[in-house]
Amino acid sequence: MAIYVHIPFCKSKCYYCDFYSLPRTQLADSFVEAVGNEWQLRRDEAGTQADTIYIGGGTPSQLTAAQFARLMSFLPAPLAGAEVTVEANPEDVTAELIDAWRACGVNRVSMGVQSMVDSELAAVGRRHDAAGAARAYDLLRRGGIDNISLDLIYGLPGQTPETWQRSLDALTDMQPEHISAYMLSYEQGTRLYAMRSAGKVRETDEDVLLDMYARLCGTLACRGYEHYEISNFARPGRRAVHNSSYWQNKPYIGLGPGAHSWDGRARRANPHSLSGYLDNLSKGKVFYETEEETETDRLNDMIMVSLRTSQGLELSKIPPRFRADFDANLKLIPAGDIVSDGVRIVIPEDRWLVSDATIRTLLV
C-alpha cells in the first residue's frame, strides 16, 4: 500500500496555500513521535511493507536531519526499488539534509519552484528566488538524487505569457525527470483570496491562462516530456508512482493531521488540528473521521480520477447496472470533448484545462 505522511509545518504560509500547516516547528519532535504512534495503531490497514512512501506537507524539509531519520524509522521498509519521495522548498535544501534523506532511502525529491521570475515569487510570498531554486537543484544532483520533480504555477499575479515561457525554458533547461504545473487557484481562507477581495490582485484572464497552458504543453512535449495527467509531465519511465496510485484509485494510508486515507470502500480524514493530533495519539487513540462510500460514490470517484489522465477511463470498469445512465450522460458531451475507441474514453489534452464540466456531466 502507498503511505503518505503529512508534515504540518511551514516557516511561513505562501499566499495561495490552503494545505494544513503551522509555523510551530518547536513541536516537531512531539509530532514525529505521534506519527510513530499512529502507525502502530493503524499498521494493520497497510500491511508490513510499503509500495511507495511520500513525505509531503506543509514543508517536510523543515524537519532536521535527525527528526527526519526518526520519522522514517517508524515506517515500514519500502519494497526493493520502491519510490520514496520527500517534498522540499529550495531555501531549505542543504548537503547535510540530502545525505540524511538518502540514508533513509529517499530516492526522489519534489521541489516547489513555482516560478523562475523573482517578482512573481515575491508576489505570492515565496521565500526563495530563482537563483536559489537553481542552487538547490544543483545541490540535489550533486548529492546523488537522480529523480527530481519540480513544481510550477501559472496565473500568478503579474505573470504574463512571456514570463511564463521564461520559467518553462529555465526549468526544462535543468532537465528534471518530472514537472508538475498547476493553474493558480484562489482558495477561500488564503491570503491571496483576501488580496483579491480587497482589489490588490486580479485573476488572470481565461484567454491568457489558455495561452499559458498551450505553451506549457508545447514546450514540454518538445523537450521530451509526456503529459500523463492534467498537471503532470514526465520523461519516459519517470511518472510519479505514488501519485499515480491516487489517479488509479488504489488504496493508500495517510498519517499526520490533515492526511487522508482510502481503503477501497471508506475514506478517512485526519482533522486539521496539530494539538488534537498530538493529544489523541499520546493517549493511544486514532485521530480520524470515517466516511463510508456507496457503490455510486466509488464509481464517480473512479470516473473523476481516471479522466484526469492520458489513460482515460476503461468502459469495462463501469458496473452493468450503471452503464445505461453512463451512456446517456456520455451522449450529452459535445463532439471533441471526449475521444473513444470503444474500449476507453479519454479527454483530449487541449480540453483538459476545461474538463470539469465534462467530468461532472458523466457522473452517475
Short mmCIF file of N, CA and C in Angstrom, two decimals, residues 187 296 319 360:
data_model
loop_
_atom_site.label_atom_id
_atom_site.label_comp_id
_atom_site.label_asym_id
_atom_site.label_seq_id
_atom_site.Cartn_x
_atom_site.Cartn_y
_atom_site.Cartn_z
N GLU A 187 -8.20 30.12 -3.16
CA GLU A 187 -8.95 29.33 -2.20
C GLU A 187 -9.39 30.19 -1.02
N THR A 296 -22.15 3.98 -5.83
CA THR A 296 -22.23 5.14 -6.72
C THR A 296 -21.09 6.10 -6.45
N PRO A 319 -19.80 -0.62 -13.82
CA PRO A 319 -20.67 -1.75 -13.47
C PRO A 319 -21.91 -1.78 -14.36
N ARG A 360 -18.24 16.36 -14.73
CA ARG A 360 -19.48 16.46 -13.97
C ARG A 360 -20.66 15.87 -14.74
#
